Coordinates of C-alpha atoms and ligand atoms in Angstrom, one line a residue:
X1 CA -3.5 -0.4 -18.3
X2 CA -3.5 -4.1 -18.1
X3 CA -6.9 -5.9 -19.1
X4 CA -7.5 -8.2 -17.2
X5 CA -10.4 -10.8 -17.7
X6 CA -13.8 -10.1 -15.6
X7 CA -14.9 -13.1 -13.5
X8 CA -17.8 -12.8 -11.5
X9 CA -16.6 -11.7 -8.4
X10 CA -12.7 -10.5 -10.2
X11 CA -11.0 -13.0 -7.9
X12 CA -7.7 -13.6 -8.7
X13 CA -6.3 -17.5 -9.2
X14 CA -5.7 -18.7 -6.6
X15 CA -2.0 -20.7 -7.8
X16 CA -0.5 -17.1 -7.8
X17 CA -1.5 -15.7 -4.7
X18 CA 1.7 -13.1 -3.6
X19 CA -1.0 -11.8 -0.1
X20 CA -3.5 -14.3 1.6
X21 CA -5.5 -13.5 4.3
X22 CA -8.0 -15.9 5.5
X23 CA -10.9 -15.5 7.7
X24 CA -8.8 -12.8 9.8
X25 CA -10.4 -11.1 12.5
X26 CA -9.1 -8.4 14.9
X27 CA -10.8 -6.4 17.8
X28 CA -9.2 -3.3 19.3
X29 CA -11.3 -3.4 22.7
X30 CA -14.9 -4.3 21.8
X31 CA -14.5 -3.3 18.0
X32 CA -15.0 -5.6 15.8
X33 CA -12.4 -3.4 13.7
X34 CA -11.5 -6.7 11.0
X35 CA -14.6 -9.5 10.5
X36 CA -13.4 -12.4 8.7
X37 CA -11.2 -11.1 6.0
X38 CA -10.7 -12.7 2.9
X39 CA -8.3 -11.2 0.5
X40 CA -5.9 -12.9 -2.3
X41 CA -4.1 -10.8 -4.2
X42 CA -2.5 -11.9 -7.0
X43 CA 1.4 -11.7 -8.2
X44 CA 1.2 -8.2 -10.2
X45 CA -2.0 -7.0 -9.3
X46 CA -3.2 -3.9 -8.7
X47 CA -5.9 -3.6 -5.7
X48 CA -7.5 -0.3 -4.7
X49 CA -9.2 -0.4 -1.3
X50 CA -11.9 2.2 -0.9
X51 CA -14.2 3.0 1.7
X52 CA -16.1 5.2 4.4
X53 CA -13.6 6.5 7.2
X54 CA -13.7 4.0 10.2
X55 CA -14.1 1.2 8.1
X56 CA -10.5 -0.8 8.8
X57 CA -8.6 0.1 5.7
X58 CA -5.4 1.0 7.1
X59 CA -5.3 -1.7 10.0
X60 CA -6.1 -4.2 6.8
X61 CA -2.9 -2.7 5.5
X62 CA -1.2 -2.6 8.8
X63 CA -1.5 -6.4 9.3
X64 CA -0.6 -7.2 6.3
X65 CA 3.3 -6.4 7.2
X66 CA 2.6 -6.5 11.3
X67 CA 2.3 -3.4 12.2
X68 CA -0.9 -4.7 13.8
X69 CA -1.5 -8.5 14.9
X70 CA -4.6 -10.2 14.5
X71 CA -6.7 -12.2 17.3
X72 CA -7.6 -15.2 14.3
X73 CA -7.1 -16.3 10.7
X74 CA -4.2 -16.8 8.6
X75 CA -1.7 -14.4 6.8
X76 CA 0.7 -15.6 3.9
X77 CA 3.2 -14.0 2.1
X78 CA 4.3 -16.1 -0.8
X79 CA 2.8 -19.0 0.8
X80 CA 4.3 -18.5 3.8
X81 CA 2.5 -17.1 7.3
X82 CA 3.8 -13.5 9.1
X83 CA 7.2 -13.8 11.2
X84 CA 6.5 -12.9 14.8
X85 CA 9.4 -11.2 15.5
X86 CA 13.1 -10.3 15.3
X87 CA 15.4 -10.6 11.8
X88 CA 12.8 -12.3 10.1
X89 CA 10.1 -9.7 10.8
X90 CA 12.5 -7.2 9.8
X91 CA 12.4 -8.8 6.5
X92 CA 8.7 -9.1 6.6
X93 CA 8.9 -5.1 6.8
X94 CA 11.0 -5.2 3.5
X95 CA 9.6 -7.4 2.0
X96 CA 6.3 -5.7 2.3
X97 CA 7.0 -2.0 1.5
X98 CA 4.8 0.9 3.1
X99 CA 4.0 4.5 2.4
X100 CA 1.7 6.2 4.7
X101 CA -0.5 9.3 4.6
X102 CA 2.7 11.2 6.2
X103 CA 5.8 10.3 4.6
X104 CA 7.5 9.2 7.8
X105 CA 10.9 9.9 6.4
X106 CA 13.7 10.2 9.1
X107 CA 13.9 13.8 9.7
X108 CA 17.8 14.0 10.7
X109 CA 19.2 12.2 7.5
X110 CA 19.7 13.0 4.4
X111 CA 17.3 12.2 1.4
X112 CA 20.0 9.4 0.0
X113 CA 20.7 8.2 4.0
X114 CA 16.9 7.6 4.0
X115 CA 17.0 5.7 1.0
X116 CA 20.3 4.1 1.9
X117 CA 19.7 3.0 5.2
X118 CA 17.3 0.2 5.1
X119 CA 19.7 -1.6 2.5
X120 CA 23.2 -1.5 4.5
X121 CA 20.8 -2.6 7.7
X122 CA 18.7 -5.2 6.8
X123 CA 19.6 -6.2 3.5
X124 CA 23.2 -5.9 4.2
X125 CA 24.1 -4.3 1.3
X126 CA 27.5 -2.8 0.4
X127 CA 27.1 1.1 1.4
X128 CA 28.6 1.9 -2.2
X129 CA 26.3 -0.2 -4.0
X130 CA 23.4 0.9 -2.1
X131 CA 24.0 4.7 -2.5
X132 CA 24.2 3.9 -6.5
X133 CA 20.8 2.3 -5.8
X134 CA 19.3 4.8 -4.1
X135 CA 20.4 7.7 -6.7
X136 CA 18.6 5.2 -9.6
X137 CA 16.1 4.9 -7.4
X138 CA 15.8 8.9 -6.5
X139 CA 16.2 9.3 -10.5
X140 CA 12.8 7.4 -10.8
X141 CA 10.9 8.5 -8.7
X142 CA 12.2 12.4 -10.1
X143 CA 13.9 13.6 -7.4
X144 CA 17.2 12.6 -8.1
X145 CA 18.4 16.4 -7.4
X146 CA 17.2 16.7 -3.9
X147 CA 19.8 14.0 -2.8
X148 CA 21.6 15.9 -0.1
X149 CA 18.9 17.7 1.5
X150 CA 16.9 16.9 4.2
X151 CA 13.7 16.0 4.4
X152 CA 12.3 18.9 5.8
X153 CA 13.7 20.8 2.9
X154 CA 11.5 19.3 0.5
X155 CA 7.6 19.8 -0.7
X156 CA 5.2 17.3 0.3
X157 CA 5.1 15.4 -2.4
X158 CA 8.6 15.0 -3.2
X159 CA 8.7 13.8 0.4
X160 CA 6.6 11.3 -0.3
X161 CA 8.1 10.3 -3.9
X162 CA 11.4 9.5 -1.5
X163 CA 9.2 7.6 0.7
X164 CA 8.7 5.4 -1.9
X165 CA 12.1 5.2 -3.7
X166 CA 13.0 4.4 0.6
X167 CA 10.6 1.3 0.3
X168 CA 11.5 0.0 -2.9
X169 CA 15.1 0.0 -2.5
X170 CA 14.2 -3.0 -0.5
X171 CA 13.3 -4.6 -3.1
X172 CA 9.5 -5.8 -1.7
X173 CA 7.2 -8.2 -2.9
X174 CA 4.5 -5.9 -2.5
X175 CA 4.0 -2.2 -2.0
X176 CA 1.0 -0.9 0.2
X177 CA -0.1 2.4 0.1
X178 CA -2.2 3.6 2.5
X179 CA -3.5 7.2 1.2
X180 CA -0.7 8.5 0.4
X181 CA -2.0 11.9 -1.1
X182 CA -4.4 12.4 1.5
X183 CA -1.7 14.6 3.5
X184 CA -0.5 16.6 -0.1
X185 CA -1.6 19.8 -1.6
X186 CA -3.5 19.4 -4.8
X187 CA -1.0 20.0 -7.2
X188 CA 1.5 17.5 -5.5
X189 CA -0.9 14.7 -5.7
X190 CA -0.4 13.9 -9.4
X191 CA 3.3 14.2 -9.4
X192 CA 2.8 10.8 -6.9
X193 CA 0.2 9.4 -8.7
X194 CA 2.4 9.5 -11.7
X195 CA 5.2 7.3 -10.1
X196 CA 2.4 5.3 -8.3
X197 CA 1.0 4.4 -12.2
X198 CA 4.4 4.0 -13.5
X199 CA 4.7 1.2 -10.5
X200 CA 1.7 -0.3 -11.5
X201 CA 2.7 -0.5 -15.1
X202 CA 6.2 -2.0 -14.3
X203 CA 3.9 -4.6 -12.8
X204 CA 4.5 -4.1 -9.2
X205 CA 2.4 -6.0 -6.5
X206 CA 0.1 -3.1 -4.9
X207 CA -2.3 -2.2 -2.3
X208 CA -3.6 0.9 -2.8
X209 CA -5.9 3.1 0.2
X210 CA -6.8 5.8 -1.8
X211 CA -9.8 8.2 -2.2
X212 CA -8.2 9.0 -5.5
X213 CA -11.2 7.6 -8.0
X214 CA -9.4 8.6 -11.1
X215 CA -6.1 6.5 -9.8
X216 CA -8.4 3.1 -9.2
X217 CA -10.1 3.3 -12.4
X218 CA -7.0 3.8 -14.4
X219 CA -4.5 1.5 -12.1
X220 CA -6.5 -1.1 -10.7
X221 CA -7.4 -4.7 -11.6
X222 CA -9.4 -4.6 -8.8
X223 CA -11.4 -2.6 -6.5
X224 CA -12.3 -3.9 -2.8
X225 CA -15.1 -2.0 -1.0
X226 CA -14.8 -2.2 2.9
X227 CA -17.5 -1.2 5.0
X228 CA -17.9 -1.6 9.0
X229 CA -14.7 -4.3 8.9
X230 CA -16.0 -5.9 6.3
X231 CA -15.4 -6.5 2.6
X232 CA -18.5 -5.7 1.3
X233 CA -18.0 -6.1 -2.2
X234 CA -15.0 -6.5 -5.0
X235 CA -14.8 -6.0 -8.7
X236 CA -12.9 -4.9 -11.6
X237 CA -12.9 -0.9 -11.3
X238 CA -15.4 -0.6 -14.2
X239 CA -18.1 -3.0 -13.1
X240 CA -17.8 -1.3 -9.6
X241 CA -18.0 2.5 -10.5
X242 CA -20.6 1.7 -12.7
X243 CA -23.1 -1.1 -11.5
X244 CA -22.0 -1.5 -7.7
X245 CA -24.2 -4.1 -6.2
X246 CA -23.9 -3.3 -2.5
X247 CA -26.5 -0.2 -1.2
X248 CA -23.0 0.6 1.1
X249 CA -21.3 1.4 -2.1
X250 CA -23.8 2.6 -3.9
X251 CA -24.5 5.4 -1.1
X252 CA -20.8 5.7 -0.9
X253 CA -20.1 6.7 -4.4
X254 CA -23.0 8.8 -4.7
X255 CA -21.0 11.1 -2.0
X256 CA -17.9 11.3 -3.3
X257 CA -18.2 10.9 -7.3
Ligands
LIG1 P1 -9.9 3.5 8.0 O1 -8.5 3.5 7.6 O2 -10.8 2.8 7.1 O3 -10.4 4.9 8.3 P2 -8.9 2.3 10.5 O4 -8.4 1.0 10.2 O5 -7.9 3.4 10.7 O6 -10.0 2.8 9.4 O7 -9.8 2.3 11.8 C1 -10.9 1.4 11.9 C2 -11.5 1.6 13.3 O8 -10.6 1.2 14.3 C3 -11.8 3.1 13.7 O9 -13.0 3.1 14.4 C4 -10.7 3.5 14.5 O10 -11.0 4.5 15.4 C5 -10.3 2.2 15.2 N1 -8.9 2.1 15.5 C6 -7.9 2.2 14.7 N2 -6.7 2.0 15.3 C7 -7.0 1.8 16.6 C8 -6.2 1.6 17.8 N3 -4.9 1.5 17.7 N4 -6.8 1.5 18.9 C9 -8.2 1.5 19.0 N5 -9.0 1.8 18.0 C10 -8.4 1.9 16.8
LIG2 MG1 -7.1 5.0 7.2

């Protein structure tokens, strides 16, 4: 695990900001789903995003690559704001790699097609050199022997370990994760846990939604607290399991630690 040095509130500087939202705000009808959002995270780091169901994790995640737009603040990816469409959001998409809760593999190909596909399409890679890449890729993620079957052939959490060899054959900036154990069987969830850590080691960019405790201590420089849209509180994982400041995430960990 990477030490990293504990400022008061654990933000990151602000020169090496890879993900910048600013005072974003989103509504679906008259929810207030997003209230001014302000999140930098750094090149490298590691932030777990916890939080009581409802509270605008996954739409956080979801605008971060576009899946959802936002009604006012700012969104920079490298220093530069969201595409609004076509090639370059496309990119956006592969630039900012996502696994979901339900592996959202494509059911009629193949486990290399899936991790083969995104490459030849939007990266215009060589099909050749992108199957090499997705067998390397398959190899680290341990499922290099389930190549050639389909999706539906495989256990939960090898689905998912594809999911994520699919999004980092992109190559992405970043990696979000939006609980994507919370669909496994118990024993599955440390075989993706293992490859998440491994990630995280090799220094990957990550947002993590998880409910997985053990996983943000151990992984994260940083733990965000959201509650009713808001960030209610951030901090290195130790200062926050142990002295959280917030009664929100105080009553929150005393139900589920
Ligand atoms: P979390 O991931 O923390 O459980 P979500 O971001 O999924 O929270 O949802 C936050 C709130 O927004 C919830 O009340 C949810 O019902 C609502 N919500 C999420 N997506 C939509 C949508 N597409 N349309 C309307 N309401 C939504
Ligand atoms: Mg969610």
């Amino acid at each position: 695990m990477t030490e990293v040095s504990v400022t008061k509130d654990a933000t990151p500087p602000a020169g090496d900001a890879l993900v910048a939202l600013s005072r974003v705000n989103k509504h679906f009808g008259a929810l207030h789903v997003l209230q001014d959002i302000d999140l930098t995270i750094a090149r490298g780091e590691v932030v777990v995003v916890i939080g009581p169901s409802g509270s605008g994790k996954s739409t956080l995640c979801r605008t971060i690559n576009r899946l959802e737009t936002v009604d006012s603040g700012d969104i920079t990816i490298d220093g530069k704001p969201l595409p609004q469409e076509g090639k370059e959001l496309a990119r956006l998409r592969a630039d900012v790699g996502m696994v979901f809760q339900s592996f959202n593999l494509f059911a009629h190909k193949t486990v290399l097609e899936n991790v083969t596909l995104g490459q030849v399409k939007v990266r215009k890679a060589d099909k050749k050199a992108a199957e090499d890449k997705a067998r390397a890729l398959l190899d680290r993620v341990g499922v290099a022997a389930q190549a050639d079957k389909y999706p539906a052939q495989l256990s939960g959490g090898q689905q998912q370990r594809v999911a994520i060899a699919r999004a980092l054959a992109m190559d992405p900036k970043v990696m979000l994760f939006d609980e994507p154990t919370s669909a496994l069987d118990p024993e599955m969830i440390n075989e993706v846990l293992e490859v998440m850590q491994q990630l995280a080691r090799d220094g990957m960019t990550m947002v993590v939604v998880t409910h997985e405790m053990g996983f943000a201590r151990s992984a994260a420089n940083r733990v965000v607290f959201m509650a009713d849209g808001r960030i209610v509180e951030e901090a290195v994982p130790d200062q926050f399991f142990s002295n959280p400041r917030s009664d929100r995430a105080k009553d929150f960990l005393s139900k589920i630690l």
